[in-house]
Short mmCIF file of C-alpha atoms and ligand atoms in Angstrom, two decimals:
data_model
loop_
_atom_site.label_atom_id
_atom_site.label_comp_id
_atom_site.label_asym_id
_atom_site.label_seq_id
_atom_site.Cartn_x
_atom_site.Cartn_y
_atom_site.Cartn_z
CA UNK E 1 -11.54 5.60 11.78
CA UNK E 2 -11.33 4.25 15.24
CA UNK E 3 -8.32 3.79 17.16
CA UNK E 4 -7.15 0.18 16.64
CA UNK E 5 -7.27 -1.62 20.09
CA UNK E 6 -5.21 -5.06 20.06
CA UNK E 7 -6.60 -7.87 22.24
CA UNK E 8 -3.33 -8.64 23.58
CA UNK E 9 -0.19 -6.61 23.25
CA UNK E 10 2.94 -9.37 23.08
CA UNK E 11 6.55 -7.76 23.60
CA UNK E 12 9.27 -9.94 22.55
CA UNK E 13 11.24 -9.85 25.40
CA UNK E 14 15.08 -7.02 25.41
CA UNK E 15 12.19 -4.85 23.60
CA UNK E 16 10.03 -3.51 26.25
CA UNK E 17 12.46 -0.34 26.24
CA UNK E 18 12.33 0.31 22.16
CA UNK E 19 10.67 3.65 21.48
CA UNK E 20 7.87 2.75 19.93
CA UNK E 21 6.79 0.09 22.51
CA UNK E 22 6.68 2.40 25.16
CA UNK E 23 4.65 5.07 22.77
CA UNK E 24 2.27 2.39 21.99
CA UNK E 25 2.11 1.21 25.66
CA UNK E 26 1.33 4.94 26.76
CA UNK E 27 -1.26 4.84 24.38
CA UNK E 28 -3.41 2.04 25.29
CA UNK E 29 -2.61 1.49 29.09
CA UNK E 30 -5.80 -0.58 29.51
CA UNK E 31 -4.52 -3.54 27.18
CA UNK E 32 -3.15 -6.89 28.75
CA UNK E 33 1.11 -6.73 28.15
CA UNK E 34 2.85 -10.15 27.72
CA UNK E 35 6.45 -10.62 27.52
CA UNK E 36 7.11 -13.27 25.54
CA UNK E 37 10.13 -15.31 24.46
CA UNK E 38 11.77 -15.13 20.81
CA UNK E 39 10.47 -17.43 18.39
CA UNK E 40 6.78 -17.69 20.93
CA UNK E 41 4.73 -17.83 17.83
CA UNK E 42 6.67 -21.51 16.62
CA UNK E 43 5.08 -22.52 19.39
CA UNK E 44 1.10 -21.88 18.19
CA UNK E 45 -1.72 -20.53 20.09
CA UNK E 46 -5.23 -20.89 20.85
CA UNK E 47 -7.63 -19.81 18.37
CA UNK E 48 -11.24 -18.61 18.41
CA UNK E 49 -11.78 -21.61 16.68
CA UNK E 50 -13.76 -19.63 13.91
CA UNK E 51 -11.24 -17.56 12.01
CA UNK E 52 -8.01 -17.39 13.58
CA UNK E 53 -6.61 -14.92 10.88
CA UNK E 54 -8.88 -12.13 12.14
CA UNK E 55 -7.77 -12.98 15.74
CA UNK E 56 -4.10 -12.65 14.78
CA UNK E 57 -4.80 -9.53 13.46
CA UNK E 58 -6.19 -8.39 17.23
CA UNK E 59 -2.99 -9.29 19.07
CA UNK E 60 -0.13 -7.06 18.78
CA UNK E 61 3.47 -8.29 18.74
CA UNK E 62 6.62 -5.98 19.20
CA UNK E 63 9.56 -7.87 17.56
CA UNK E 64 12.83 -7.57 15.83
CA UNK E 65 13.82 -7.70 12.10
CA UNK E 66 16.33 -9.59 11.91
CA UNK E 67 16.63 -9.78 8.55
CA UNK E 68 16.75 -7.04 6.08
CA UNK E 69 13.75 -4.70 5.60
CA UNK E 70 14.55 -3.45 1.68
CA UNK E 71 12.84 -5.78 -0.87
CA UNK E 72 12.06 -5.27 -4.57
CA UNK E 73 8.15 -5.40 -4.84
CA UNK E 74 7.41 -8.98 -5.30
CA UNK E 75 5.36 -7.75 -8.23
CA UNK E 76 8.13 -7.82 -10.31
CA UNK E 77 7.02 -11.20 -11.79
CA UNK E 78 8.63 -12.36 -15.42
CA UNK E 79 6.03 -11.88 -18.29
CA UNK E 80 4.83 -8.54 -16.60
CA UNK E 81 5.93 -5.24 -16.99
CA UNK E 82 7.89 -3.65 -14.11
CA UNK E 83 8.42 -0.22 -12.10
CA UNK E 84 11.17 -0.95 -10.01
CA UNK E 85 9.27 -0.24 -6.80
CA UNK E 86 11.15 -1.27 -3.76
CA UNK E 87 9.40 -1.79 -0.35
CA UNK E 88 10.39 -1.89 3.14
CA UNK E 89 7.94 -2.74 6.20
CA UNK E 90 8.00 -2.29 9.63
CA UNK E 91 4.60 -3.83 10.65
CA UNK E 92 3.37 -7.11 8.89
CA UNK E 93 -0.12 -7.89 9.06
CA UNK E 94 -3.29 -5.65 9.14
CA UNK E 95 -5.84 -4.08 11.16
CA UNK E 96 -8.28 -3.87 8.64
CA UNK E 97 -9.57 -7.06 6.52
CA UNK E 98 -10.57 -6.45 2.80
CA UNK E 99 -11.97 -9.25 1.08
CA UNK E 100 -9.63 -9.90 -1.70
CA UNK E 101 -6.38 -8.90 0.58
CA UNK E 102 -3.30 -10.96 -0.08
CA UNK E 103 -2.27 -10.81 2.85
CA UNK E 104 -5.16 -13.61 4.12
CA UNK E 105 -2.99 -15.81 1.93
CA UNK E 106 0.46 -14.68 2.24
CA UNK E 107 0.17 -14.52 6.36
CA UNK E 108 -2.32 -17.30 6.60
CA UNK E 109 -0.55 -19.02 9.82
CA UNK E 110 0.28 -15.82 11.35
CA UNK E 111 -1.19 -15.84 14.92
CA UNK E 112 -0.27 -12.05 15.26
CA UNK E 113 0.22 -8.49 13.62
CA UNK E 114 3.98 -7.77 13.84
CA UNK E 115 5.44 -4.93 14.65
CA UNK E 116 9.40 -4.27 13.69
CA UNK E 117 10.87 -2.12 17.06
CA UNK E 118 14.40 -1.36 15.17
CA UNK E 119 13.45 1.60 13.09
CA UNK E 120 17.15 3.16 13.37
CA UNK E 121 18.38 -0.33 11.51
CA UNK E 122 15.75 0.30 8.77
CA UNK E 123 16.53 3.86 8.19
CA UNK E 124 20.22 3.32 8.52
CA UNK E 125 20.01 0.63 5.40
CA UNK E 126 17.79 2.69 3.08
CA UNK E 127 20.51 5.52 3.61
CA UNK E 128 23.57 2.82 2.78
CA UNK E 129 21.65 2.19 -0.86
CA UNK E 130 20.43 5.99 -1.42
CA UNK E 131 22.78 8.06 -0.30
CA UNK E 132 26.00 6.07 -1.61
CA UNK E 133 24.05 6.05 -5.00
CA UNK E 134 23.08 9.92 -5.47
CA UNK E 135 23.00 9.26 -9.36
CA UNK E 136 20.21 7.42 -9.04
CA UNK E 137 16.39 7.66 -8.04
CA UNK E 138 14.64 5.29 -5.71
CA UNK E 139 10.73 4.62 -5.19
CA UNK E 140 10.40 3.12 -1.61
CA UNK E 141 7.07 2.46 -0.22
CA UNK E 142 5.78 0.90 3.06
CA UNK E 143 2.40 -0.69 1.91
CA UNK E 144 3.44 -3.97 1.15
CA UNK E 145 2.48 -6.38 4.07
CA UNK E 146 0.47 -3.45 6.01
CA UNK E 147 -1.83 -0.18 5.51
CA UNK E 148 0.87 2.43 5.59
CA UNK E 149 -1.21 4.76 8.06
CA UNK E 150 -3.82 2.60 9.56
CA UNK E 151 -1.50 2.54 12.90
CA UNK E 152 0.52 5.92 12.70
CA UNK E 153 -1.91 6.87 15.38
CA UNK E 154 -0.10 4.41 18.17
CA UNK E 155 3.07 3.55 15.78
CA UNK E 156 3.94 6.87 15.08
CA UNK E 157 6.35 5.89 12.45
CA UNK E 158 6.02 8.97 10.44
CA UNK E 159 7.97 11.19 12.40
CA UNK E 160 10.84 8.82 11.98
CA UNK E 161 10.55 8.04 8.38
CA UNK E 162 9.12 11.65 6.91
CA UNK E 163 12.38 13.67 8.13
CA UNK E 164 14.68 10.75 6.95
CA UNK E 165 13.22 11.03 3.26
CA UNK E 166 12.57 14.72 3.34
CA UNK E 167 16.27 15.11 3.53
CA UNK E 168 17.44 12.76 0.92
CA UNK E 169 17.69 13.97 -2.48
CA UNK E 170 17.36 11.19 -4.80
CA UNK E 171 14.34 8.93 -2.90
CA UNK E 172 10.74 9.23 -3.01
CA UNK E 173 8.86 7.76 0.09
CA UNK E 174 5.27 6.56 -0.90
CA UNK E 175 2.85 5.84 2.36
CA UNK E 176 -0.27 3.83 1.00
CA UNK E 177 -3.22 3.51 3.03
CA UNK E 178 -7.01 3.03 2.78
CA UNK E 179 -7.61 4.36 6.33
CA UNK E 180 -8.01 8.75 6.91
CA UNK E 181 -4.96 8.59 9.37
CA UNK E 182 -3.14 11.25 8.53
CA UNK E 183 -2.89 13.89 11.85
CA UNK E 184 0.83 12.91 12.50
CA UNK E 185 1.51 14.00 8.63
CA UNK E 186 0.33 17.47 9.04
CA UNK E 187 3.08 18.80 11.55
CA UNK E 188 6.33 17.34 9.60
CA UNK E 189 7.68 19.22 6.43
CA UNK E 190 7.61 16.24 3.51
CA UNK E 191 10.23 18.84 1.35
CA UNK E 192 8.46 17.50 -1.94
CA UNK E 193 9.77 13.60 -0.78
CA UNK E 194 6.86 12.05 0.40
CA UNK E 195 4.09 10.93 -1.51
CA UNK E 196 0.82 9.81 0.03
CA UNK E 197 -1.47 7.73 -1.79
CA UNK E 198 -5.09 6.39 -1.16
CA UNK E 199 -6.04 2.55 -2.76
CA UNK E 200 -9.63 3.97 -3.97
CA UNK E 201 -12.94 2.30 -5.34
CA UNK E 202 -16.19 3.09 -5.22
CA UNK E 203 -17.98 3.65 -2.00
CA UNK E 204 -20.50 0.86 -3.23
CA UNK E 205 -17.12 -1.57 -2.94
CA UNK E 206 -15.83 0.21 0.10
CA UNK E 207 -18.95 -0.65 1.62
CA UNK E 208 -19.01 -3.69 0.89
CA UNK E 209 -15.63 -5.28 0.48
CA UNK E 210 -13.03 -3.40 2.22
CA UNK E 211 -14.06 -3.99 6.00
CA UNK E 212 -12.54 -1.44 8.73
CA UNK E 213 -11.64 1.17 6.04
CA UNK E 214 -11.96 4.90 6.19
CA UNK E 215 -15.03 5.66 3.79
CA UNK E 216 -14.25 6.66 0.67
CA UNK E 217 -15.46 10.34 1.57
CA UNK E 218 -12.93 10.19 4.99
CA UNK E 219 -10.39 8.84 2.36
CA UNK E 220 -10.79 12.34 0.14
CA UNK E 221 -10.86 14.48 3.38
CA UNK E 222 -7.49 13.18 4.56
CA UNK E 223 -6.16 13.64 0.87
CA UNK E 224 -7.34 17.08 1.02
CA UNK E 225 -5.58 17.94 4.24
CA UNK E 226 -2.38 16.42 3.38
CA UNK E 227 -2.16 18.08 0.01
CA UNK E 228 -2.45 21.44 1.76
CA UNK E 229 0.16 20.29 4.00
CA UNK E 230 2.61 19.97 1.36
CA UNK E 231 2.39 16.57 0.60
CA UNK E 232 2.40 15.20 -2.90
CA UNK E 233 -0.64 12.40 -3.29
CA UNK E 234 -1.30 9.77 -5.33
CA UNK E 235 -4.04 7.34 -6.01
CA UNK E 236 -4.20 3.69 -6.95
CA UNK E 237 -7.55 2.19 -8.78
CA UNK E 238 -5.94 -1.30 -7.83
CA UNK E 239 -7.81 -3.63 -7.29
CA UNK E 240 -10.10 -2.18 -10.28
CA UNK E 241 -13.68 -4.18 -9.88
CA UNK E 242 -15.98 -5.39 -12.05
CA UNK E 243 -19.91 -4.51 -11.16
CA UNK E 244 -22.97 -4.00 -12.42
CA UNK E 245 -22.43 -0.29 -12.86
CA UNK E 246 -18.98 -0.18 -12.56
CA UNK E 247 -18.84 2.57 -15.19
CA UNK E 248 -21.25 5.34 -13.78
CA UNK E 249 -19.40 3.81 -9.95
CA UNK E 250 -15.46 4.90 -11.14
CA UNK E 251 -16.61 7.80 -13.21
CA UNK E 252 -18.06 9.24 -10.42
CA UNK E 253 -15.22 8.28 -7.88
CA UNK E 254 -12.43 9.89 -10.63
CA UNK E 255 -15.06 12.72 -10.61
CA UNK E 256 -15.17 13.26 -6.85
CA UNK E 257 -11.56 13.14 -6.70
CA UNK E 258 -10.53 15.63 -9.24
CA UNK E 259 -12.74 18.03 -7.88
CA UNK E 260 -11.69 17.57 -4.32
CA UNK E 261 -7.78 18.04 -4.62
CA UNK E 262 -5.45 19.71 -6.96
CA UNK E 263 -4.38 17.27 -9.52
CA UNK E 264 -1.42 19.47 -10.07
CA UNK E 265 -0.01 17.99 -7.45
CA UNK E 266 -0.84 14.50 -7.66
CA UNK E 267 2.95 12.74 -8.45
CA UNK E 268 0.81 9.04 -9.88
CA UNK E 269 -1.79 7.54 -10.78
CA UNK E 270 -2.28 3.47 -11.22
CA UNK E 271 -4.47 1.05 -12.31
CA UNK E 272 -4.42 -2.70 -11.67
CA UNK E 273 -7.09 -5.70 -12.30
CA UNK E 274 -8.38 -7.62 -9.07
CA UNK E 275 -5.89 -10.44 -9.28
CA UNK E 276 -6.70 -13.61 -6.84
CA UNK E 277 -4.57 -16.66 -6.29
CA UNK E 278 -6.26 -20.24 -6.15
CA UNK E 279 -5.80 -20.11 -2.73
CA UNK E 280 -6.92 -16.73 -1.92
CA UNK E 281 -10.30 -17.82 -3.71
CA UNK E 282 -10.84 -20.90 -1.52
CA UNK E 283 -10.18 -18.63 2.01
CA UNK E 284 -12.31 -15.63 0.51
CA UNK E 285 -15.19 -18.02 0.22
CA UNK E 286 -14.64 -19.35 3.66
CA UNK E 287 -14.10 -15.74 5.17
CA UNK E 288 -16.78 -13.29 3.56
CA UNK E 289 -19.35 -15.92 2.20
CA UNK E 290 -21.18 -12.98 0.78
CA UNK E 291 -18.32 -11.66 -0.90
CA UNK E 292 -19.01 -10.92 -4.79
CA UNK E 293 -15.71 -10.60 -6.32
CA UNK E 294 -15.53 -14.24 -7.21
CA UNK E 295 -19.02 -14.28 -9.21
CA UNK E 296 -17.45 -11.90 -11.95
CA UNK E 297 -16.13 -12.97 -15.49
CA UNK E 298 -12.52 -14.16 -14.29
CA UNK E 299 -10.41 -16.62 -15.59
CA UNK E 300 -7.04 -18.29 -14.90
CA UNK E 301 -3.60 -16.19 -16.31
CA UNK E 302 -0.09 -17.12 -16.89
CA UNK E 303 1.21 -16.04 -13.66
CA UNK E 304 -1.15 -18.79 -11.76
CA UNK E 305 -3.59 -16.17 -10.60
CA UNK E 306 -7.22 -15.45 -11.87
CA UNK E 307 -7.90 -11.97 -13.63
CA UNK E 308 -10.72 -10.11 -15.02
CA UNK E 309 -10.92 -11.75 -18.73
CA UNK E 310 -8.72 -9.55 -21.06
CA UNK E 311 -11.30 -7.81 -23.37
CA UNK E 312 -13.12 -6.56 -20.39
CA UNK E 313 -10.08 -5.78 -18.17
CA UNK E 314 -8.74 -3.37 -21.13
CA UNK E 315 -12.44 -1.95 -21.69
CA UNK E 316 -12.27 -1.06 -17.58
CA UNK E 317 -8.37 0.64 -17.89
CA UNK E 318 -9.39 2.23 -21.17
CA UNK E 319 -12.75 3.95 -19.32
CA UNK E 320 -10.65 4.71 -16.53
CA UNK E 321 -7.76 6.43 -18.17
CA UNK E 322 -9.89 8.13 -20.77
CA UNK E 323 -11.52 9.57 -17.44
CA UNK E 324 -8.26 10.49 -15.86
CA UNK E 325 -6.52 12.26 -18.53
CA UNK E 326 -9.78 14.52 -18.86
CA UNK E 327 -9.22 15.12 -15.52
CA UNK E 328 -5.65 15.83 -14.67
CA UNK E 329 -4.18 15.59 -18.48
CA UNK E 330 0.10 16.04 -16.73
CA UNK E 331 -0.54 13.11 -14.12
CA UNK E 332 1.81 9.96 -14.92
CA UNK E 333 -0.30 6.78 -15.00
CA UNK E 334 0.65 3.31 -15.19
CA UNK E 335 -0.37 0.29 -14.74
CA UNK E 336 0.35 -3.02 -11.90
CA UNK E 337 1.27 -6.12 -12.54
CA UNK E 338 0.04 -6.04 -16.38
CA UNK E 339 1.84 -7.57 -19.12
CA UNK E 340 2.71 -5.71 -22.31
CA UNK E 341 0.17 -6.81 -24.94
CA UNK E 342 -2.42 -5.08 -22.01
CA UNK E 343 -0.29 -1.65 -22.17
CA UNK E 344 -0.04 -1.54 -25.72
CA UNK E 345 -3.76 -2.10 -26.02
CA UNK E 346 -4.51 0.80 -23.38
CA UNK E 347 -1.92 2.98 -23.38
CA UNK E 348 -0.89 2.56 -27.88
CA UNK E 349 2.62 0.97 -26.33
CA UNK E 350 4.24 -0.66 -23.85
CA UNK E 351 7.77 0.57 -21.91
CA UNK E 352 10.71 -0.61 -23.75
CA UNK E 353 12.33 -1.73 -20.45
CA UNK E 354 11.60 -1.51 -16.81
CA UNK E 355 13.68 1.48 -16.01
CA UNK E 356 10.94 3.18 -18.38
CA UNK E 357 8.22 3.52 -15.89
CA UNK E 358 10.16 3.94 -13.42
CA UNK E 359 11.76 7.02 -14.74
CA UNK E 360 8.49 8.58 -15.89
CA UNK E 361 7.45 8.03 -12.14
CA UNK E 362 9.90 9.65 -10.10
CA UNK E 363 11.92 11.81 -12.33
CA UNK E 364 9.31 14.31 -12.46
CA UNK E 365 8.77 14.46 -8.31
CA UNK E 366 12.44 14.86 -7.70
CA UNK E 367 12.92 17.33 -10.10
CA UNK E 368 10.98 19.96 -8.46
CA UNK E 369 13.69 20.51 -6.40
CA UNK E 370 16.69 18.88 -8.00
CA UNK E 371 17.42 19.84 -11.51
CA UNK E 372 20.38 17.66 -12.30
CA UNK E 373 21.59 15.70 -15.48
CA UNK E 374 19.32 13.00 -16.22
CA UNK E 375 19.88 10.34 -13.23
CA UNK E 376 18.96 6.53 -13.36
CA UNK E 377 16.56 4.90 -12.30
CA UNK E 378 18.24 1.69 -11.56
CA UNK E 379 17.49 -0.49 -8.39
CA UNK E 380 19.37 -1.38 -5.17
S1 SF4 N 1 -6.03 -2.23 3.64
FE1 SF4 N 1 -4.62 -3.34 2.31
S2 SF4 N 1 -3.37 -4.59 3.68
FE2 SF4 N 1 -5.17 -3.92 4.83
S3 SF4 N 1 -6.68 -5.57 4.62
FE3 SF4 N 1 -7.09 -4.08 2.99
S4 SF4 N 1 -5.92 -4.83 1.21
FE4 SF4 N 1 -5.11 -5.87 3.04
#
């Protein structure tokens, strides 16, 4: 993948000294710098007039959290079964621009891409929840509002957050990313605590739907070189799509991966429907007119958003899992933001609580290294 190259870079001003300006600024010396004034985006700013969601996405903005950055996964809606994920995120917004992304819903007014300059405040509140809870075992992941990678080339947040988790004994750190970003990976030491994990669909799809992505054969490559740098991986068929020849499309991608990478080391495995929000439908239209994720067999669900109808969601995770277990039979798999009639239909039952999958997830990964008592699960 290409370097990403903002249109603008916008430093909130008291943070032109923060580390990660001044790598970023080092970086791409050619790009027009603005200091700007807290609060500048309240005050709007001119748009291309065409799509003013892509043009956020161009101009860079150094910021402060001000607020705190650990969240439960807002998947954790009532009615659907749960893995205690929790998230924290130091850059909001995207450089890439997938047609079904959230995001172009969640961040609709957002003139920018955000990045969060206090790392040390970040790291120094994960380590208040972990380490003054060493009974139990957290899942923390970045990939909520961003790609966890796509910028690690000019962020260079890695080397901050891989030694923190490395050294922790009861916290798994998941980076998700579609993008093949992974050269400031390969120098750190992940001590069995990081897992990184690759959002994969067919390279038909990738093609098509998932614009300024690595392809899916960069995708594998990076895998493959972070695996033999000790990193654990794991792999998320989320959004799962329906298309004509969908089947032959994911039996060939499970295929390719299995035989690329060592599913011995592979800590998860998910599976989740495409899952689009009224309002997501209406800007997807308007964005990718030639989008054709919103011509399939979907319908309306509980939660407010529209799903893959039931009988042919549960024939797509019962193909894919039957197709996983054949090829990496010890790999936990689960699936996102499904309810429990769905697991008991693929899976012959559903978790009993929460904590279930949770435990099944991480217990495993820590274990490798820590073999004590049977710890919790629980969340912050
Ligand atoms: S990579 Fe993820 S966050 Fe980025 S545009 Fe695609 S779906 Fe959205």
């Amino acid at each position: 993948m290409e370097l990403y190259k903002p249109s603008e870079i916008l430093i909130e001003r008291g943070e032109e000294d923060a580390p990660v300006v001044q790598r970023t600024l080092a970086r791409l010396p050619e790009v027009p710098v603005r200091i700007v004034d807290k609060g500048w985006e309240r005050g709007g700013t001119e748009s291309n007039g065409t799509d003013s969601f892509a043009a956020g996405k161009r101009r860079l903005l150094f910021t402060r959290q001000h607020s705190t950055f650990l969240e439960h996964c807002p998947a954790g809606t009532p009615g659907l079964v749960c893995c205690n994920y929790l998230v924290v995120s130091l850059i909001s917004n995207c450089p890439m621009d997938c047609s079904y992304c959230f995001l172009q819903e969640y961040l609709a007014n957002n003139p920018t891409l955000k990045v969060f300059t206090n790392v040390a405040d970040l790291l120094h509140e994960v380590a208040a929840v972990v380490d003054r809870q060493p009974w139990r075992q957290f899942r923390i992941g970045t990939g909520e509002l961003s790609d966890s990678l796509a910028l690690d080339a000019l962020l260079g947040f890695s080397a901050d957050l891989v030694p923190f988790f490395a050294e922790r004994k009861n916290a798994l750190l998941e980076l998700k990313t579609k993008s093949d970003c992974v050269a400031g990976l390969l120098t750190l030491d992940p001590k069995d605590r990081v897992v990184v994990s690759w959002s994969l669909t067919p390279p038909e799809i990738v093609e098509r739907e998932e614009h300024g992505t690595a392809a899916f054969c960069a995708r594998l490559e990076a895998a493959r070189r972070v695996q033999m740098a000790g990193y654990k991986l794991g792999f998320h068929f989320d959004p799962l799509i329906e298309y004509p020849g969908w089947e032959e499309g994911y039996r060939d991608t499970v295929a390719r991966v299995f035989s690329t990478i060592d599913p011995r080391r592979v800590a998860w495995v998910s599976l989740g429907s495409l899952r689009l929000t009224p309002a997501l439908r209406v800007t997807m239209r308007r964005r990718f007119p030639q989008t054709r994720l919103l011509s399939g067999e979907q319908v309306p669900c509980a939660d407010g958003k529209w799903r893959t109808f039931q009988a042919l969601r549960v024939k797509m995770y019962r193909a894919l899992a039957g197709w996983l277990r054949e090829a990496a039979p010890q790999v936990p798999l689960y699936m996102c933001m499904e309810t429990a009639p769905v697991w008991e239909k693929v899976f012959g039952r559903a978790p009993t609580c929460d904590k279930e999958v949770a435990r099944a997830l991480v217990a495993p990964n820590l274990a490798n290294h820590e073999k004590s008592g049977s710890p919790s699960t629980d969340s912050a």
